[in-house]
XYZ file of C-alpha atoms in Angstrom:
516
model
C 56.694 -140.755 18.673
C 55.014 -144.125 18.309
C 52.286 -144.974 20.877
C 54.494 -147.457 22.722
C 52.312 -147.812 25.826
C 49.238 -148.604 23.745
C 51.129 -151.088 21.565
C 52.571 -152.816 24.600
C 49.207 -153.008 26.348
C 47.376 -154.410 23.328
C 50.301 -156.379 21.801
C 49.133 -155.047 18.464
C 51.114 -156.798 15.745
C 50.020 -154.313 13.128
C 52.844 -152.138 14.449
C 55.588 -154.777 14.181
C 57.361 -153.499 11.083
C 57.136 -149.841 12.056
C 58.695 -150.768 15.382
C 61.508 -152.600 13.603
C 62.130 -149.622 11.330
C 62.295 -147.301 14.314
C 64.758 -149.588 16.090
C 67.418 -148.806 13.488
C 66.798 -145.048 13.422
C 70.080 -143.151 13.980
C 68.396 -140.542 16.191
C 66.695 -143.009 18.566
C 67.272 -141.873 22.184
C 67.988 -144.422 24.895
C 64.759 -143.903 26.832
C 62.678 -144.396 23.690
C 64.677 -147.499 22.820
C 63.616 -149.004 26.145
C 59.940 -148.384 25.328
C 60.464 -149.772 21.832
C 62.026 -152.974 23.159
C 59.093 -153.404 25.547
C 56.631 -153.005 22.667
C 58.439 -155.452 20.366
C 58.697 -157.929 23.209
C 54.973 -157.665 23.916
C 53.874 -158.306 20.324
C 56.017 -161.475 20.197
C 55.784 -161.567 16.422
C 57.530 -164.476 14.716
C 57.852 -162.316 11.569
C 60.278 -160.118 13.488
C 62.653 -162.943 14.402
C 64.782 -163.108 11.205
C 65.039 -159.309 11.099
C 66.082 -159.140 14.747
C 68.618 -161.908 14.219
C 70.168 -159.989 11.325
C 70.423 -156.881 13.474
C 71.942 -158.849 16.341
C 74.642 -160.431 14.187
C 75.450 -157.337 12.098
C 78.733 -156.038 13.506
C 78.392 -152.818 11.542
C 75.429 -151.848 13.715
C 75.710 -149.883 16.931
C 76.028 -151.947 20.077
C 72.804 -150.441 21.442
C 70.810 -151.651 18.420
C 72.330 -155.123 18.523
C 71.756 -155.372 22.258
C 68.132 -154.288 21.890
C 67.536 -156.886 19.164
C 68.982 -159.587 21.402
C 66.839 -158.509 24.344
C 63.658 -158.837 22.275
C 64.668 -162.250 20.934
C 65.291 -163.557 24.453
C 62.313 -162.064 26.255
C 59.251 -162.446 24.019
C 56.589 -163.934 26.333
C 54.593 -165.687 23.620
C 57.417 -166.891 21.399
C 60.506 -168.927 22.230
C 63.008 -167.918 19.534
C 65.248 -170.936 20.036
C 68.694 -170.701 18.488
C 70.046 -173.911 16.903
C 72.629 -175.550 19.156
C 75.372 -175.254 16.549
C 74.735 -171.542 16.098
C 74.690 -170.986 19.853
C 78.003 -172.817 20.200
C 79.494 -170.744 17.402
C 78.445 -167.466 18.972
C 79.841 -168.524 22.326
C 83.126 -169.682 20.835
C 83.561 -166.498 18.813
C 85.210 -163.212 19.712
C 82.172 -160.913 19.394
C 81.341 -159.803 22.975
C 77.714 -158.968 22.126
C 77.080 -162.391 20.585
C 78.924 -164.130 23.419
C 76.751 -162.407 26.019
C 73.581 -163.107 24.029
C 74.590 -166.758 23.682
C 75.130 -167.083 27.431
C 71.815 -165.393 28.193
C 70.141 -167.853 25.803
C 71.591 -170.811 27.681
C 70.150 -172.378 30.790
C 68.803 -175.652 32.092
C 67.596 -176.713 28.610
C 70.457 -175.318 26.526
C 74.135 -175.849 27.346
C 73.870 -175.974 31.157
C 77.489 -177.145 31.209
C 78.662 -173.770 29.877
C 76.520 -171.909 32.413
C 77.971 -173.913 35.307
C 81.554 -173.503 34.118
C 81.313 -169.733 33.756
C 79.390 -169.298 37.026
C 82.123 -171.173 38.890
C 84.988 -169.156 37.382
C 85.826 -166.143 39.597
C 87.947 -164.635 36.810
C 85.320 -164.766 34.052
C 83.876 -161.355 33.088
C 80.422 -162.915 32.536
C 80.324 -164.776 35.827
C 77.420 -162.762 37.260
C 75.453 -163.243 34.046
C 75.997 -167.009 34.191
C 75.052 -167.176 37.859
C 71.800 -165.390 37.024
C 71.059 -168.072 34.426
C 71.120 -170.671 37.220
C 67.866 -169.350 38.680
C 65.636 -172.246 37.626
C 66.235 -176.009 37.601
C 69.856 -175.853 38.702
C 69.247 -177.687 41.959
C 71.730 -180.545 42.002
C 73.903 -180.762 45.139
C 76.847 -179.290 43.211
C 74.691 -176.438 41.871
C 73.430 -175.579 45.341
C 76.940 -175.643 46.813
C 78.029 -173.210 44.093
C 75.138 -170.841 44.775
C 75.559 -170.915 48.553
C 79.316 -170.405 48.340
C 78.676 -167.367 46.131
C 76.975 -165.656 49.091
C 80.432 -165.160 50.589
C 82.187 -164.130 47.370
C 84.393 -160.999 47.460
C 82.412 -159.499 44.555
C 79.202 -157.873 45.862
C 77.492 -158.365 42.480
C 78.064 -162.114 42.833
C 76.751 -162.091 46.417
C 73.640 -160.133 45.440
C 72.879 -162.416 42.482
C 73.330 -165.527 44.629
C 70.951 -164.208 47.286
C 68.403 -163.358 44.586
C 68.416 -166.713 42.784
C 68.212 -168.712 46.029
C 64.773 -167.121 46.405
C 63.511 -169.826 44.017
C 65.386 -172.873 45.338
C 64.865 -172.393 49.092
C 67.594 -174.917 49.979
C 67.781 -175.717 53.684
C 71.568 -175.554 53.513
C 71.449 -171.862 52.541
C 69.607 -170.580 55.600
C 72.622 -169.801 57.779
C 74.477 -168.106 54.914
C 71.416 -166.029 54.033
C 71.012 -164.925 57.643
C 74.667 -163.857 57.624
C 74.142 -162.032 54.328
C 71.435 -159.837 55.857
C 74.269 -157.996 57.622
C 76.228 -157.429 54.401
C 77.716 -153.952 54.102
C 76.306 -153.661 50.552
C 72.623 -152.747 50.728
C 71.661 -154.700 47.596
C 73.056 -157.930 49.039
C 71.247 -157.439 52.342
C 67.982 -156.620 50.569
C 68.063 -159.796 48.472
C 68.933 -161.935 51.498
C 66.088 -160.442 53.537
C 63.701 -160.941 50.628
C 64.695 -164.572 50.127
C 64.335 -165.393 53.831
C 60.548 -164.998 53.593
C 60.555 -168.645 52.503
C 62.503 -169.822 55.561
C 59.911 -169.964 58.359
C 62.189 -170.770 61.288
C 62.652 -169.365 64.777
C 66.127 -168.221 63.765
C 64.805 -166.316 60.757
C 61.918 -164.773 62.714
C 64.440 -163.434 65.221
C 66.733 -162.223 62.423
C 64.028 -160.408 60.452
C 62.557 -158.832 63.561
C 65.893 -157.161 64.113
C 65.580 -155.348 60.778
C 62.041 -154.006 61.179
C 63.374 -150.585 62.162
C 66.540 -150.620 60.063
C 67.739 -147.163 58.952
C 67.766 -148.266 55.300
C 64.267 -147.875 53.887
C 64.753 -150.698 51.365
C 66.027 -153.155 53.953
C 63.329 -152.117 56.421
C 60.520 -152.500 53.884
C 61.639 -155.914 52.674
C 62.204 -157.079 56.245
C 58.679 -156.068 57.167
C 57.262 -157.877 54.139
C 59.225 -161.069 54.817
C 58.448 -160.980 58.532
C 54.750 -160.457 57.779
C 54.712 -163.448 55.420
C 56.230 -165.785 58.008
C 54.067 -164.338 60.767
C 50.942 -165.054 58.697
C 52.033 -168.632 57.948
C 52.580 -169.256 61.655
C 49.183 -167.767 62.494
C 47.546 -169.964 59.863
C 48.935 -173.068 61.568
C 48.102 -171.783 65.044
C 44.459 -171.299 64.098
C 43.980 -174.388 61.969
C 41.444 -177.118 62.540
C 43.981 -179.673 63.811
C 44.658 -179.140 67.541
C 47.777 -181.315 67.304
C 49.332 -178.845 64.882
C 48.227 -175.758 66.787
C 49.664 -176.994 70.084
C 52.986 -178.095 68.650
C 53.502 -174.927 66.617
C 52.704 -172.828 69.699
C 55.379 -174.661 71.722
C 57.893 -174.351 68.905
C 57.285 -170.595 68.641
C 57.732 -169.986 72.357
C 61.264 -168.467 72.039
C 59.960 -165.745 69.662
C 56.348 -165.525 70.792
C 56.694 -161.989 72.084
C 58.295 -160.870 68.802
C 55.279 -162.024 66.799
C 52.904 -159.861 68.881
C 49.666 -161.575 67.908
C 46.511 -159.865 69.103
C 43.706 -161.730 70.835
C 41.495 -161.168 67.793
C 44.117 -162.669 65.465
C 44.396 -165.764 67.645
C 40.614 -166.121 67.959
C 39.131 -164.567 64.813
C 35.364 -164.412 64.344
C 33.793 -167.048 62.163
C 33.614 -166.081 58.517
C 30.459 -166.644 56.489
C 30.658 -169.561 54.060
C 32.033 -168.729 50.659
C 29.465 -168.586 47.892
C 30.812 -169.159 44.418
C 29.408 -166.679 41.911
C 27.335 -168.160 39.129
C 29.338 -168.939 36.012
C 28.642 -166.628 33.124
C 27.487 -168.145 29.890
C 30.000 -167.522 27.108
C 28.778 -167.750 23.553
C 31.356 -169.438 21.343
C 32.583 -167.346 18.419
C 31.662 -168.550 14.982
C 34.183 -170.912 13.432
C 34.645 -168.501 10.527
C 35.577 -165.706 12.970
C 38.095 -167.937 14.705
C 39.631 -168.920 11.361
C 39.887 -165.266 10.364
C 41.798 -164.431 13.539
C 44.051 -167.474 13.192
C 44.997 -166.733 9.590
C 45.646 -163.009 10.080
C 49.351 -162.549 10.985
C 48.514 -159.161 12.539
C 46.219 -160.656 15.181
C 47.429 -159.720 18.638
C 48.691 -162.630 20.772
C 46.426 -161.340 23.537
C 43.410 -161.696 21.270
C 44.504 -165.169 20.177
C 45.039 -166.243 23.750
C 41.712 -164.859 24.885
C 39.794 -166.572 22.092
C 41.514 -169.931 22.491
C 41.609 -169.909 26.277
C 38.190 -168.534 27.183
C 35.900 -169.759 24.457
C 33.385 -172.514 25.049
C 34.422 -175.217 22.593
C 32.066 -178.107 23.324
C 29.127 -176.759 21.263
C 31.081 -176.674 18.007
C 29.588 -179.207 15.579
C 31.737 -181.850 13.952
C 31.987 -179.906 10.703
C 33.429 -176.828 12.450
C 35.838 -178.987 14.394
C 37.108 -180.515 11.176
C 37.723 -177.026 9.749
C 39.506 -175.727 12.839
C 41.538 -178.775 13.825
C 44.238 -178.754 11.092
C 44.716 -175.012 11.462
C 45.197 -175.338 15.226
C 47.562 -178.298 14.965
C 49.729 -176.852 12.204
C 49.656 -173.138 12.924
C 53.087 -171.484 12.516
C 52.665 -169.522 15.774
C 53.565 -171.727 18.770
C 51.247 -169.666 20.970
C 48.296 -170.892 18.884
C 49.451 -174.515 19.035
C 49.979 -174.256 22.780
C 46.538 -172.798 23.432
C 45.002 -175.182 20.897
C 45.251 -177.823 23.594
C 42.177 -176.210 25.218
C 39.721 -176.918 22.373
C 41.375 -180.270 21.706
C 40.707 -181.257 25.311
C 37.123 -180.022 25.089
C 36.659 -182.223 22.022
C 38.374 -185.179 23.755
C 40.820 -185.255 20.851
C 43.507 -187.526 22.282
C 45.063 -188.042 18.861
C 45.527 -184.310 18.365
C 47.032 -183.819 21.828
C 49.387 -186.760 21.320
C 50.552 -185.146 18.071
C 51.365 -181.922 19.926
C 53.413 -183.839 22.510
C 55.921 -184.244 19.648
C 55.887 -180.527 18.777
C 59.306 -178.839 18.434
C 58.254 -176.083 20.866
C 58.709 -176.805 24.576
C 55.648 -174.824 25.651
C 53.428 -176.704 23.218
C 54.742 -180.082 24.392
C 54.197 -179.186 28.028
C 50.656 -177.912 27.480
C 49.684 -180.987 25.448
C 51.036 -183.372 28.054
C 49.176 -181.574 30.837
C 45.862 -181.646 28.922
C 46.265 -185.344 28.203
C 46.121 -185.889 31.939
C 42.570 -184.534 31.993
C 41.185 -187.098 29.542
C 39.525 -190.371 30.610
C 41.990 -193.207 31.411
C 43.769 -194.640 28.393
C 46.685 -197.124 28.657
C 48.243 -195.723 25.474
C 48.506 -192.271 27.045
C 50.043 -193.798 30.177
C 52.771 -195.401 28.062
C 53.429 -192.169 26.162
C 53.646 -190.167 29.389
C 56.028 -192.628 31.061
C 58.341 -192.610 28.047
C 58.128 -188.817 27.805
C 59.100 -188.465 31.460
C 62.464 -190.040 30.676
C 63.298 -187.822 27.720
C 66.146 -185.309 27.990
C 64.853 -181.856 28.806
C 61.803 -183.045 30.748
C 62.255 -181.630 34.239
C 60.762 -179.214 36.737
C 57.021 -178.605 36.563
C 56.842 -180.276 33.146
C 58.161 -183.503 34.661
C 55.714 -183.292 37.570
C 52.802 -182.705 35.188
C 53.973 -185.567 32.973
C 54.008 -187.869 35.988
C 50.501 -186.673 36.819
C 49.355 -187.603 33.318
C 50.888 -191.046 33.703
C 49.076 -191.531 37.021
C 45.763 -190.421 35.515
C 45.970 -193.122 32.840
C 47.866 -196.005 34.441
C 46.178 -198.687 36.471
C 47.147 -199.276 40.081
C 49.181 -202.399 39.330
C 51.346 -200.467 36.895
C 51.331 -197.119 38.670
C 52.258 -197.992 42.237
C 55.572 -199.802 41.538
C 56.707 -197.043 39.193
C 55.719 -194.303 41.622
C 57.569 -196.070 44.421
C 60.669 -196.388 42.242
C 60.658 -192.614 41.753
C 59.983 -191.811 45.404
C 62.978 -193.823 46.648
C 65.406 -192.758 43.923
C 67.850 -190.124 45.266
C 68.906 -189.300 41.713
C 65.437 -187.999 40.907
C 64.574 -184.321 41.514
C 63.040 -183.626 44.903
C 59.797 -182.201 43.519
C 59.236 -185.274 41.359
C 59.820 -187.573 44.340
C 57.391 -185.508 46.419
C 54.764 -185.751 43.676
C 55.262 -189.523 43.534
C 54.620 -189.764 47.278
C 51.417 -187.759 46.920
C 50.284 -190.020 44.093
C 50.990 -193.118 46.164
C 48.548 -191.725 48.725
C 45.992 -191.340 45.962
C 46.337 -195.053 45.273
C 46.060 -195.888 48.975
C 49.483 -197.551 48.790
C 50.006 -197.876 52.546
C 52.642 -200.610 52.309
C 54.790 -198.575 49.929
C 54.442 -195.395 52.003
C 55.426 -197.388 55.081
C 58.622 -198.400 53.305
C 59.374 -194.726 52.629
C 59.476 -193.716 56.293
C 63.183 -194.523 56.414
C 63.680 -191.349 54.369
C 62.701 -189.318 57.445
C 66.120 -189.921 58.976
C 67.968 -188.687 55.875
C 69.122 -185.077 55.381
C 67.100 -182.971 52.932
C 68.218 -183.016 49.314
C 67.128 -179.406 48.794
C 64.182 -178.509 51.023
C 62.121 -180.452 53.560
C 59.423 -181.070 50.940
C 60.004 -184.825 50.603
C 60.068 -185.371 54.362
C 56.860 -183.386 54.772
C 55.197 -185.351 51.960
C 56.066 -188.647 53.663
C 54.793 -187.415 57.041
C 51.536 -186.216 55.520
C 51.188 -189.491 53.628
C 51.590 -191.402 56.893
C 48.855 -189.294 58.463
C 46.533 -189.507 55.453
C 46.800 -193.289 55.328
C 46.596 -193.705 59.116
C 49.833 -195.660 59.447
C 50.581 -196.518 63.056
C 54.293 -197.299 63.039
C 56.409 -194.273 62.168
C 59.489 -192.856 63.822
C 59.826 -189.106 63.243
C 62.280 -188.457 66.066
C 64.972 -187.333 63.590
C 62.745 -184.363 62.723
C 61.628 -183.408 66.231
C 64.155 -180.612 66.570
C 64.098 -179.260 63.018
C 63.681 -175.487 63.080
C 61.037 -175.168 60.371
C 57.338 -174.358 60.666
C 56.160 -176.796 58.013
C 58.228 -179.672 59.378
C 56.893 -179.055 62.876
C 53.321 -178.985 61.589
C 53.824 -182.244 59.711
C 55.516 -183.916 62.701
C 52.542 -182.913 64.855
C 50.202 -184.898 62.629
C 52.108 -188.129 63.225
C 53.245 -187.441 66.784
C 50.660 -189.830 68.144
C 52.083 -192.536 65.870
C 55.601 -191.819 67.096
C 54.451 -191.914 70.721
C 52.716 -195.208 70.112
C 55.872 -196.573 68.505
C 57.986 -195.536 71.487
C 55.555 -197.108 73.955
C 54.770 -200.259 72.047
C 58.197 -201.212 70.772
């Protein structure tokens, strides 16, 4: 038996080919195959990719071997084994059920989202649950959210359970009522996922709902209910005991219908003062010799954990120019995308804007994202601002990568350029909610009071996904001290964070009502 636990823990690539040989052994039991897949996934060795692809596509192989090869290809944490679009289309269009499933599991928001949506919406498709699971991240358009929420009431319990699980990440306001209803589902797995997801819905209705499950006869439901209830209870307590008396008073009034259910103790409501936090002294880290770094980078057996540790934690500023010249081309052109991604750390330390800009064009998504983020930490440069703005509008730039790209633009653009572009994003309903929220926050950073004032009309609009944009506008109003804001449309919203944000501008709303 190979030492799977040790290989997995250390991600030791010296074992790669022995692991691959063992994968095809005719006597491999199922439980060992699981450990083997975990080990191959951990080593994330690019040398294994062509071998795994051959195993996956070889119809003469057992289904278990082909399925294991596909699982490794999809799940390697330090290597994105992207399949060419034409190949992916061919697998999906073919008749091989293993390749069709692998193709679908390789699709998502960046690859063939149209196929994912079509299959997830088809109640007759045998891979519907698989497709719905692929809609976990960055499928947050109004149509996507309607599909997910409707799936909570589907006749198939597997569909209902998957929908409740993936909504954990979106937190759409429109799903709250359906999730509350799903907590009473006759299938335990559906109820568990609904209860788990509701931890991110801090409302009076949800507090009351979760409290009713604290002593549920099902241990799983009871445990998740207690965890979710505790999370919301803590968030409420945090706002009750905060430094802003406006927030504390309003949240206390809002919680009145469920105050007894929360059962706060006197000590919780009036905790003793904590001593000031003292940051421990930073430890000096001696940089490894350039020759040692080059040895690790050029050895294909080097563990990805070792590579990551060296590139991420090393102190790079002391390296002399000669060492930098030796290391730079290896970092920029290394065949392992993990190295190129983590190479952004030394490149930033060396203020190497040219190198980071080169990696923004890298074929690997993770490398591009890391390079764009690091560019935002360099001193202002109009060229970088232009690159970031253009990059933001490329296909496939969304989610956190888009938000970070906008942050890089803001770091390098002047106020005259930045404010109009930020405002154009904040008011654009076609933009993702998180990007609009980030634009509002950046407008505050520029002190753009006039532009934020023009955004207050958004407070009367329904939420696109969550209340995040509304909260960002309210907090921007408070941060900039604007005096004319009407938040009456949000007064009755049953959400802790909305109520806390409304409290901060309540005095402005009262002044508006009295003065106008």
